[in-house]
Short mmCIF file of C-alpha atoms in Angstrom, two decimals:
data_model
loop_
_atom_site.label_atom_id
_atom_site.label_comp_id
_atom_site.label_asym_id
_atom_site.label_seq_id
_atom_site.Cartn_x
_atom_site.Cartn_y
_atom_site.Cartn_z
CA UNK A 5 73.94 127.31 136.61
CA UNK A 6 76.89 125.92 134.70
CA UNK A 7 80.40 127.25 135.03
CA UNK A 8 81.98 129.47 132.45
CA UNK A 9 83.40 127.72 129.40
CA UNK A 10 85.35 129.00 126.41
CA UNK A 11 85.76 127.83 122.83
CA UNK A 12 89.10 128.51 121.14
CA UNK A 13 89.07 128.40 117.33
CA UNK A 14 91.99 127.68 115.05
CA UNK A 15 92.10 130.16 112.13
CA UNK A 16 93.68 128.93 108.86
CA UNK A 17 91.55 126.23 107.17
CA UNK A 18 89.27 126.01 110.22
CA UNK A 19 87.61 129.44 109.80
CA UNK A 20 89.38 130.99 106.80
CA UNK A 21 89.28 129.35 103.37
CA UNK A 22 92.75 128.96 101.88
CA UNK A 23 91.09 128.15 98.55
CA UNK A 24 91.23 131.89 97.87
CA UNK A 25 95.00 131.46 97.35
CA UNK A 26 94.50 129.14 94.37
CA UNK A 27 94.68 131.85 91.64
CA UNK A 28 98.05 133.01 92.99
CA UNK A 29 99.43 129.46 92.88
CA UNK A 30 97.91 128.96 89.45
CA UNK A 31 99.84 132.06 88.33
CA UNK A 32 103.14 130.91 89.90
CA UNK A 33 103.01 127.15 89.32
CA UNK A 34 100.44 126.73 86.55
CA UNK A 35 98.64 124.50 89.05
CA UNK A 36 96.19 125.78 91.65
CA UNK A 37 96.73 122.52 93.60
CA UNK A 38 100.24 123.73 94.46
CA UNK A 39 98.65 125.72 97.28
CA UNK A 40 97.87 122.42 99.10
CA UNK A 41 101.47 121.27 98.76
CA UNK A 42 102.67 124.65 100.03
CA UNK A 43 100.42 124.65 103.09
CA UNK A 44 101.26 121.02 103.92
CA UNK A 45 104.96 121.95 103.74
CA UNK A 46 104.31 125.00 105.94
CA UNK A 47 102.64 122.82 108.57
CA UNK A 48 105.40 120.21 108.33
CA UNK A 49 108.05 122.85 109.09
CA UNK A 50 105.94 124.38 111.89
CA UNK A 51 105.19 121.04 113.61
CA UNK A 52 108.89 120.13 113.39
CA UNK A 53 109.77 123.47 115.02
CA UNK A 54 107.16 122.75 117.70
CA UNK A 55 108.74 119.32 118.27
CA UNK A 56 112.18 120.83 118.80
CA UNK A 57 110.72 123.78 120.74
CA UNK A 58 112.28 126.39 118.48
CA UNK A 59 110.21 129.45 117.65
CA UNK A 60 109.95 131.13 114.24
CA UNK A 61 107.51 133.66 112.85
CA UNK A 62 104.80 131.76 110.95
CA UNK A 63 105.02 134.21 108.04
CA UNK A 64 108.71 133.39 107.70
CA UNK A 65 107.83 129.67 107.79
CA UNK A 66 105.25 130.12 105.02
CA UNK A 67 107.76 131.96 102.82
CA UNK A 68 110.42 129.27 103.39
CA UNK A 69 107.88 126.55 102.53
CA UNK A 70 106.96 128.37 99.33
CA UNK A 71 110.62 128.52 98.30
CA UNK A 72 110.83 124.74 98.94
CA UNK A 73 107.70 124.09 96.86
CA UNK A 74 109.26 126.13 94.04
CA UNK A 75 112.53 124.19 94.31
CA UNK A 76 110.66 120.86 94.34
CA UNK A 77 108.72 121.83 91.20
CA UNK A 78 111.68 123.58 89.57
CA UNK A 79 109.77 126.87 89.27
CA UNK A 80 111.34 130.35 89.53
CA UNK A 81 109.21 132.64 91.72
CA UNK A 82 109.13 136.42 91.17
CA UNK A 83 111.17 138.49 93.64
CA UNK A 84 108.06 139.94 95.24
CA UNK A 85 106.61 136.51 96.16
CA UNK A 86 106.85 136.96 99.96
CA UNK A 87 104.93 140.27 99.82
CA UNK A 88 102.30 138.88 97.45
CA UNK A 89 101.82 135.75 99.55
CA UNK A 90 101.41 137.86 102.69
CA UNK A 91 98.92 140.16 100.98
CA UNK A 92 96.85 137.18 99.82
CA UNK A 93 96.90 135.55 103.27
CA UNK A 94 95.49 138.77 104.75
CA UNK A 95 92.53 138.61 102.35
CA UNK A 96 90.99 135.20 102.98
CA UNK A 97 87.22 134.82 103.26
CA UNK A 98 85.61 133.07 106.21
CA UNK A 99 83.78 129.80 105.54
CA UNK A 100 80.04 130.41 105.49
CA UNK A 101 79.39 128.51 108.73
CA UNK A 102 81.74 130.59 110.89
CA UNK A 103 79.60 133.60 111.89
CA UNK A 104 76.56 131.45 112.72
CA UNK A 105 78.60 129.04 114.81
CA UNK A 106 80.22 131.87 116.78
CA UNK A 107 76.85 133.60 117.36
CA UNK A 108 75.32 130.33 118.50
CA UNK A 109 78.07 129.83 121.09
CA UNK A 110 77.95 133.43 122.33
CA UNK A 111 74.16 133.36 122.61
CA UNK A 112 74.55 130.27 124.78
CA UNK A 113 76.87 132.22 127.07
CA UNK A 114 80.21 130.74 126.05
CA UNK A 115 83.37 132.79 125.71
CA UNK A 116 84.84 132.72 122.18
CA UNK A 117 88.47 133.08 121.18
CA UNK A 118 90.86 132.59 118.28
CA UNK A 119 94.29 130.99 118.67
CA UNK A 120 96.64 130.70 115.70
CA UNK A 121 100.21 130.16 114.60
CA UNK A 122 99.86 133.43 112.64
CA UNK A 123 101.46 136.51 114.19
CA UNK A 124 99.02 138.70 116.15
CA UNK A 125 98.88 141.64 113.68
CA UNK A 126 98.21 139.15 110.86
CA UNK A 127 95.33 137.36 112.56
CA UNK A 128 93.78 140.66 113.66
CA UNK A 129 93.81 141.92 110.09
CA UNK A 130 92.59 138.56 108.75
CA UNK A 131 89.58 138.39 111.05
CA UNK A 132 88.73 142.05 110.44
CA UNK A 133 88.88 141.56 106.66
CA UNK A 134 86.72 138.41 106.96
CA UNK A 135 84.18 140.42 108.97
CA UNK A 136 84.25 138.24 112.08
CA UNK A 137 86.73 139.98 114.42
CA UNK A 138 83.88 141.36 116.55
CA UNK A 139 82.65 137.86 117.39
CA UNK A 140 85.68 137.00 119.56
CA UNK A 141 86.29 137.84 123.21
CA UNK A 142 90.00 137.13 122.75
CA UNK A 143 92.28 136.93 119.72
CA UNK A 144 95.53 135.15 120.54
CA UNK A 145 98.72 134.24 118.69
CA UNK A 146 101.47 131.77 119.50
CA UNK A 147 103.83 134.77 119.35
CA UNK A 148 102.77 135.53 122.91
CA UNK A 149 103.55 131.97 124.04
CA UNK A 150 106.91 131.87 122.24
CA UNK A 151 106.33 128.38 120.83
CA UNK A 152 104.31 127.08 117.89
CA UNK A 153 101.23 124.85 117.90
CA UNK A 154 100.95 121.93 118.64
CA UNK A 155 103.43 122.33 121.54
CA UNK A 156 101.22 121.82 124.61
CA UNK A 157 102.54 125.01 126.24
CA UNK A 158 100.55 127.08 123.71
CA UNK A 159 97.20 125.69 124.85
CA UNK A 160 98.11 126.07 128.52
CA UNK A 161 98.93 129.72 127.76
CA UNK A 162 95.51 130.18 126.09
CA UNK A 163 93.60 128.67 129.03
CA UNK A 164 95.53 130.88 131.41
CA UNK A 165 94.82 133.97 129.31
CA UNK A 166 91.12 133.06 129.42
CA UNK A 167 91.41 132.58 133.18
CA UNK A 168 89.91 129.11 132.96
CA UNK A 169 91.09 125.60 133.87
CA UNK A 170 92.05 123.60 130.73
CA UNK A 171 89.01 121.28 130.93
CA UNK A 172 86.69 124.31 130.61
CA UNK A 173 88.19 125.21 127.25
CA UNK A 174 87.31 123.59 123.91
CA UNK A 175 89.69 123.73 120.96
CA UNK A 176 87.96 123.68 117.58
CA UNK A 177 90.14 122.87 114.57
CA UNK A 178 90.14 121.24 111.15
CA UNK A 179 93.58 119.78 111.99
CA UNK A 180 94.09 116.63 114.00
CA UNK A 181 97.56 117.73 115.14
CA UNK A 182 96.09 120.90 116.67
CA UNK A 183 93.49 118.91 118.64
CA UNK A 184 96.28 116.53 119.72
CA UNK A 185 98.31 119.37 121.26
CA UNK A 186 95.25 120.86 122.96
CA UNK A 187 94.18 117.54 124.47
CA UNK A 188 97.73 116.89 125.68
CA UNK A 189 97.36 120.10 127.68
CA UNK A 190 94.01 119.00 129.14
CA UNK A 191 91.76 121.04 126.86
CA UNK A 192 88.82 119.38 125.12
CA UNK A 193 88.92 118.71 121.38
CA UNK A 194 86.27 119.31 118.71
CA UNK A 195 87.15 118.49 115.11
CA UNK A 196 85.53 120.03 112.04
CA UNK A 197 85.92 117.69 109.07
CA UNK A 198 86.71 120.18 106.30
CA UNK A 199 87.20 118.47 102.91
CA UNK A 200 90.35 116.33 102.89
CA UNK A 201 90.92 116.62 106.65
CA UNK A 202 90.99 113.64 109.01
CA UNK A 203 91.18 113.54 112.80
CA UNK A 204 94.37 112.26 114.45
CA UNK A 205 93.76 108.61 115.39
CA UNK A 206 96.00 109.00 118.46
CA UNK A 207 94.04 111.99 119.77
CA UNK A 208 90.38 111.19 119.05
CA UNK A 209 88.32 114.37 119.59
CA UNK A 210 85.20 114.29 121.77
CA UNK A 211 83.22 115.98 119.00
CA UNK A 212 83.47 115.52 115.23
CA UNK A 213 81.22 117.67 113.03
CA UNK A 214 80.81 118.11 109.31
CA UNK A 215 80.75 121.88 109.73
CA UNK A 216 81.21 124.47 112.48
CA UNK A 217 77.48 124.80 113.22
CA UNK A 218 77.27 121.09 114.01
CA UNK A 219 80.34 121.44 116.20
CA UNK A 220 78.94 124.50 118.02
CA UNK A 221 75.58 122.78 118.64
CA UNK A 222 77.35 119.73 120.07
CA UNK A 223 79.43 121.89 122.42
CA UNK A 224 76.32 123.71 123.66
CA UNK A 225 74.46 120.40 124.11
CA UNK A 226 77.32 118.87 126.11
CA UNK A 227 77.46 121.95 128.29
CA UNK A 228 73.71 121.76 128.97
CA UNK A 229 74.18 118.12 130.01
CA UNK A 230 76.86 119.09 132.56
CA UNK A 231 75.43 119.71 136.03
CA UNK B 14 145.46 112.05 116.72
CA UNK B 15 141.83 113.06 116.42
CA UNK B 16 139.23 112.18 119.04
CA UNK B 17 136.67 109.48 118.53
CA UNK B 18 133.64 110.42 116.43
CA UNK B 19 130.48 108.54 115.53
CA UNK B 20 128.05 108.68 112.63
CA UNK B 21 124.43 107.84 113.34
CA UNK B 22 122.32 106.87 110.33
CA UNK B 23 118.59 107.17 109.96
CA UNK B 24 117.09 104.00 108.43
CA UNK B 25 113.85 104.41 106.40
CA UNK B 26 114.44 106.32 103.14
CA UNK B 27 118.01 107.18 104.20
CA UNK B 28 119.43 103.64 103.93
CA UNK B 29 116.44 101.48 102.98
CA UNK B 30 114.47 102.08 99.78
CA UNK B 31 110.73 102.34 100.44
CA UNK B 32 110.19 102.05 96.68
CA UNK B 33 110.02 98.28 97.28
CA UNK B 34 106.58 98.87 98.84
CA UNK B 35 105.13 100.22 95.58
CA UNK B 36 103.71 96.90 94.29
CA UNK B 37 101.77 96.45 97.56
CA UNK B 38 100.27 99.94 97.25
CA UNK B 39 99.57 99.33 93.58
CA UNK B 40 97.61 96.22 94.62
CA UNK B 41 95.68 98.04 97.37
CA UNK B 42 95.12 101.46 95.82
CA UNK B 43 95.64 100.89 92.09
CA UNK B 44 98.34 103.55 92.43
CA UNK B 45 101.92 102.84 93.46
CA UNK B 46 102.26 106.55 94.38
CA UNK B 47 99.96 105.94 97.35
CA UNK B 48 103.03 104.68 99.21
CA UNK B 49 104.40 108.27 99.27
CA UNK B 50 101.13 109.58 100.70
CA UNK B 51 101.14 106.82 103.29
CA UNK B 52 104.71 107.47 104.44
CA UNK B 53 104.16 111.26 104.54
CA UNK B 54 101.08 110.64 106.72
CA UNK B 55 103.10 108.28 108.92
CA UNK B 56 105.76 110.95 109.45
CA UNK B 57 103.13 113.62 110.08
CA UNK B 58 101.59 111.54 112.89
CA UNK B 59 105.03 110.68 114.31
CA UNK B 60 106.30 114.27 114.32
CA UNK B 61 103.04 115.42 115.95
CA UNK B 62 103.51 112.76 118.65
CA UNK B 63 107.10 113.97 119.09
CA UNK B 64 105.82 117.55 119.46
CA UNK B 65 103.39 116.54 122.21
CA UNK B 66 105.93 114.14 123.75
CA UNK B 67 103.61 111.14 123.56
CA UNK B 68 105.13 107.81 122.62
CA UNK B 69 103.59 105.24 120.28
CA UNK B 70 105.05 102.22 118.54
CA UNK B 71 106.08 103.26 115.01
CA UNK B 72 104.49 100.13 113.54
CA UNK B 73 101.18 101.13 115.09
CA UNK B 74 101.64 104.64 113.63
CA UNK B 75 102.27 103.21 110.16
CA UNK B 76 99.13 101.06 110.35
CA UNK B 77 97.02 104.03 111.52
CA UNK B 78 98.40 106.16 108.68
CA UNK B 79 97.54 103.43 106.18
CA UNK B 80 93.95 103.33 107.45
CA UNK B 81 93.81 107.14 107.01
CA UNK B 82 95.18 106.91 103.46
CA UNK B 83 92.48 104.30 102.68
CA UNK B 84 89.77 106.53 104.17
CA UNK B 85 91.05 109.54 102.24
CA UNK B 86 90.99 107.57 98.96
CA UNK B 87 87.79 105.71 99.84
CA UNK B 88 89.49 102.34 99.45
CA UNK B 89 88.64 99.21 101.48
CA UNK B 90 91.80 97.43 102.65
CA UNK B 91 91.90 93.66 103.24
CA UNK B 92 91.76 92.56 106.89
CA UNK B 93 95.36 91.34 106.82
CA UNK B 94 96.76 94.74 105.76
CA UNK B 95 98.72 95.39 108.99
CA UNK B 96 100.50 92.02 108.74
CA UNK B 97 101.26 92.45 105.05
CA UNK B 98 102.55 96.00 105.55
CA UNK B 99 104.79 94.81 108.37
CA UNK B 100 106.10 91.92 106.30
CA UNK B 101 106.92 94.26 103.39
CA UNK B 102 108.66 96.79 105.67
CA UNK B 103 110.93 94.00 106.95
CA UNK B 104 112.03 93.22 103.38
CA UNK B 105 113.35 96.53 102.07
CA UNK B 106 116.59 96.65 100.09
CA UNK B 107 119.42 99.01 101.01
CA UNK B 108 120.28 101.78 98.56
CA UNK B 109 123.39 100.85 96.58
CA UNK B 110 125.54 103.54 98.23
CA UNK B 111 124.99 102.34 101.83
CA UNK B 112 127.56 99.57 102.25
CA UNK B 113 130.35 101.59 100.60
CA UNK B 114 129.63 104.66 102.72
CA UNK B 115 129.63 102.63 105.94
CA UNK B 116 132.88 100.87 105.02
CA UNK B 117 134.50 104.17 104.12
CA UNK B 118 133.62 105.61 107.55
CA UNK B 119 134.73 102.51 109.45
CA UNK B 120 138.01 102.33 107.54
CA UNK B 121 138.62 105.93 108.61
CA UNK B 122 138.15 104.90 112.23
CA UNK B 123 134.68 106.32 112.87
CA UNK B 124 132.08 104.53 114.94
CA UNK B 125 128.89 103.74 112.98
CA UNK B 126 125.38 103.43 114.33
CA UNK B 127 121.74 103.31 113.23
CA UNK B 128 118.98 105.23 115.00
CA UNK B 129 115.37 104.88 113.91
CA UNK B 130 111.75 105.40 114.89
CA UNK B 131 111.24 101.70 114.07
CA UNK B 132 111.05 99.32 117.03
CA UNK B 133 114.35 97.58 117.82
CA UNK B 134 113.35 94.06 116.64
CA UNK B 135 112.11 95.58 113.35
CA UNK B 136 115.29 97.51 112.58
CA UNK B 137 117.45 94.53 113.51
CA UNK B 138 115.54 92.34 111.08
CA UNK B 139 115.53 95.08 108.41
CA UNK B 140 119.29 95.62 108.49
CA UNK B 141 119.96 91.87 108.57
CA UNK B 142 117.69 91.30 105.56
CA UNK B 143 119.37 94.19 103.71
CA UNK B 144 122.77 92.61 104.44
CA UNK B 145 124.24 95.59 106.29
CA UNK B 146 123.64 94.79 110.00
CA UNK B 147 127.29 93.82 110.47
CA UNK B 148 128.48 97.28 109.45
CA UNK B 149 127.12 99.00 112.58
CA UNK B 150 128.71 99.24 116.01
CA UNK B 151 125.34 100.11 117.54
CA UNK B 152 121.75 99.66 116.37
CA UNK B 153 119.36 101.89 118.32
CA UNK B 154 115.63 102.51 118.39
CA UNK B 155 113.58 105.35 119.86
CA UNK B 156 111.80 102.65 121.90
CA UNK B 157 114.71 102.82 124.30
CA UNK B 158 114.40 106.62 124.63
CA UNK B 159 110.61 106.50 125.06
CA UNK B 160 110.01 109.39 122.65
CA UNK B 161 109.95 109.62 118.86
CA UNK B 162 112.30 111.48 116.54
CA UNK B 163 112.67 114.46 116.15
CA UNK B 164 112.27 115.11 119.90
CA UNK B 165 115.77 116.26 120.94
CA UNK B 166 115.85 113.78 123.85
CA UNK B 167 116.28 110.93 121.34
CA UNK B 168 119.55 112.28 119.98
CA UNK B 169 120.85 113.03 123.46
CA UNK B 170 120.09 109.40 124.34
CA UNK B 171 122.02 108.20 121.26
CA UNK B 172 125.11 110.29 122.08
CA UNK B 173 125.03 109.00 125.64
CA UNK B 174 124.72 105.41 124.46
CA UNK B 175 127.76 105.98 122.22
CA UNK B 176 129.55 107.53 125.21
CA UNK B 177 130.38 110.64 123.23
CA UNK B 178 129.62 114.34 123.61
CA UNK B 179 126.90 115.47 121.14
CA UNK B 180 129.31 117.48 118.96
CA UNK B 181 131.32 114.30 118.28
CA UNK B 182 128.28 112.63 116.70
CA UNK B 183 127.02 113.16 113.15
CA UNK B 184 123.43 112.41 112.21
CA UNK B 185 122.96 111.37 108.58
CA UNK B 186 119.41 111.48 107.23
CA UNK B 187 117.37 112.08 104.08
CA UNK B 188 114.88 114.01 106.25
CA UNK B 189 115.30 117.64 107.23
CA UNK B 190 113.16 117.20 110.36
CA UNK B 191 115.51 114.48 111.62
CA UNK B 192 118.58 116.69 111.17
CA UNK B 193 116.67 119.52 112.89
CA UNK B 194 116.09 117.43 116.02
CA UNK B 195 119.69 116.20 116.06
CA UNK B 196 121.14 119.70 115.72
CA UNK B 197 118.80 120.97 118.46
CA UNK B 198 120.51 118.43 120.72
CA UNK B 199 123.98 119.61 119.70
CA UNK B 200 124.75 116.81 117.23
CA UNK B 201 126.06 117.66 113.76
CA UNK B 202 123.86 117.27 110.71
CA UNK B 203 124.61 115.71 107.31
CA UNK B 204 121.82 115.56 104.75
CA UNK B 205 121.58 113.10 101.88
CA UNK B 206 119.40 114.53 99.12
CA UNK B 207 117.41 111.45 98.08
CA UNK B 208 114.99 112.20 95.22
CA UNK B 209 112.18 114.49 96.36
CA UNK B 210 113.83 115.33 99.70
CA UNK B 211 114.84 118.84 100.76
CA UNK B 212 116.78 120.01 103.80
CA UNK B 213 114.94 121.96 106.51
CA UNK B 214 115.66 125.68 105.89
CA UNK B 215 115.55 126.36 109.64
CA UNK B 216 118.14 123.69 110.41
CA UNK B 217 120.70 123.94 107.59
CA UNK B 218 122.99 120.86 107.76
CA UNK B 219 126.78 121.27 107.69
CA UNK B 220 127.00 118.71 104.91
CA UNK B 221 124.67 118.12 101.96
CA UNK B 222 125.48 115.27 99.61
CA UNK B 223 123.78 113.76 96.60
CA UNK B 224 124.39 110.26 97.93
CA UNK B 225 125.79 108.60 101.06
CA UNK B 226 129.29 108.16 99.64
CA UNK B 227 129.60 111.92 99.11
CA UNK B 228 128.31 112.46 102.65
CA UNK B 229 130.73 109.93 104.14
CA UNK B 230 133.70 111.45 102.28
CA UNK B 231 132.77 114.92 103.52
CA UNK B 232 132.55 113.69 107.13
CA UNK B 233 135.98 112.04 106.88
CA UNK B 234 137.46 115.17 105.28
CA UNK B 235 136.08 117.43 108.00
CA UNK B 236 137.43 115.09 110.66
CA UNK B 237 140.88 115.16 109.07
CA UNK B 238 140.76 118.96 109.15
CA UNK B 239 140.04 118.99 112.91
CA UNK B 240 143.21 119.30 115.02
#
């Protein structure tokens, strides 16, 4: 019988579809594509904070990035923009492959978890709204680690919380930088190639799938092949 | 008499104009704007590597980012693209405000230095080609620190090389993430707002100038005000 393994999923863009934010950005910027620029700026600020090991609330980072996007595009945002952004982020749908992939892993006996830069109350509400909260054994936030992804300490914290050695834990993400941090901590990396996403060439994941079901099947197959 | 102070300049985009790469990207991608996407991808990979404290040669990072940009745009690059990119990067002009700003600082008795993610032989050739190598007391590369900017260790290394305490060293950059790393190490931050660049809201610089001459004047003025 094989040893216990766990699969830790990233949340934003990996399981939840940020495309649902497009109407809000269309309203503010007259350009639904502004949501991509905003999220890229959010990640840029977060990865910089991870590099300098300085912690900030990810909601605060998202609001700051939105103010930068507005400044860059010379757009005046309404005063209630932080509250409206937060409300929209809490109401994202899951991609259609998420529930099946999680069920497939759980049926095969793997532990499932979520790990995100979002604050814990935010991710709990997000996963509940998306109807998938019940499919996770653990829901974790970087808040508890005190440092943002992709700082390797975050992934070490997650493995410890799951009571597993790092090499028994897979990280599944649509972001190469997230896989890079996980692998630096000794976890195993599985990349889901959502549209527009590319793996990090300096941290090649063991698994690359076109969707989460492919990724889940590959994880189960590799586990079966392990004595 | 005031104590010795130094000013450490970032190189790419702060002193050297990457706009000179546009014809090459126009040739490869049919879109000169692809050079922005390429450099943003280069920085994304570099900052991720800084976050996970893994060192790679910045030239190698730039080549990997270019391959990603080609994959993203479904463009086939010629086999000699790494050599041609390298050649073009060695032949960038300095912005017109650079020499005056450096002279102004040196005339006021400040030590001047360059600090870049580029390998040392590359930056030496770049600054020589641009005609400004002689205006620096020190030319430094992250190669010597073994970790990329914005990891705080790099800036600590630079201050040590200059034989100064961190608070006696200014970092001048057109990149908020660079200032953020410097300030995390106790250096002082001065931001030059090149077109399209915004300061990092979580690391507000002491000085923000529209060009390097404004920045240099502000540094000299603040020094004069220090007892």
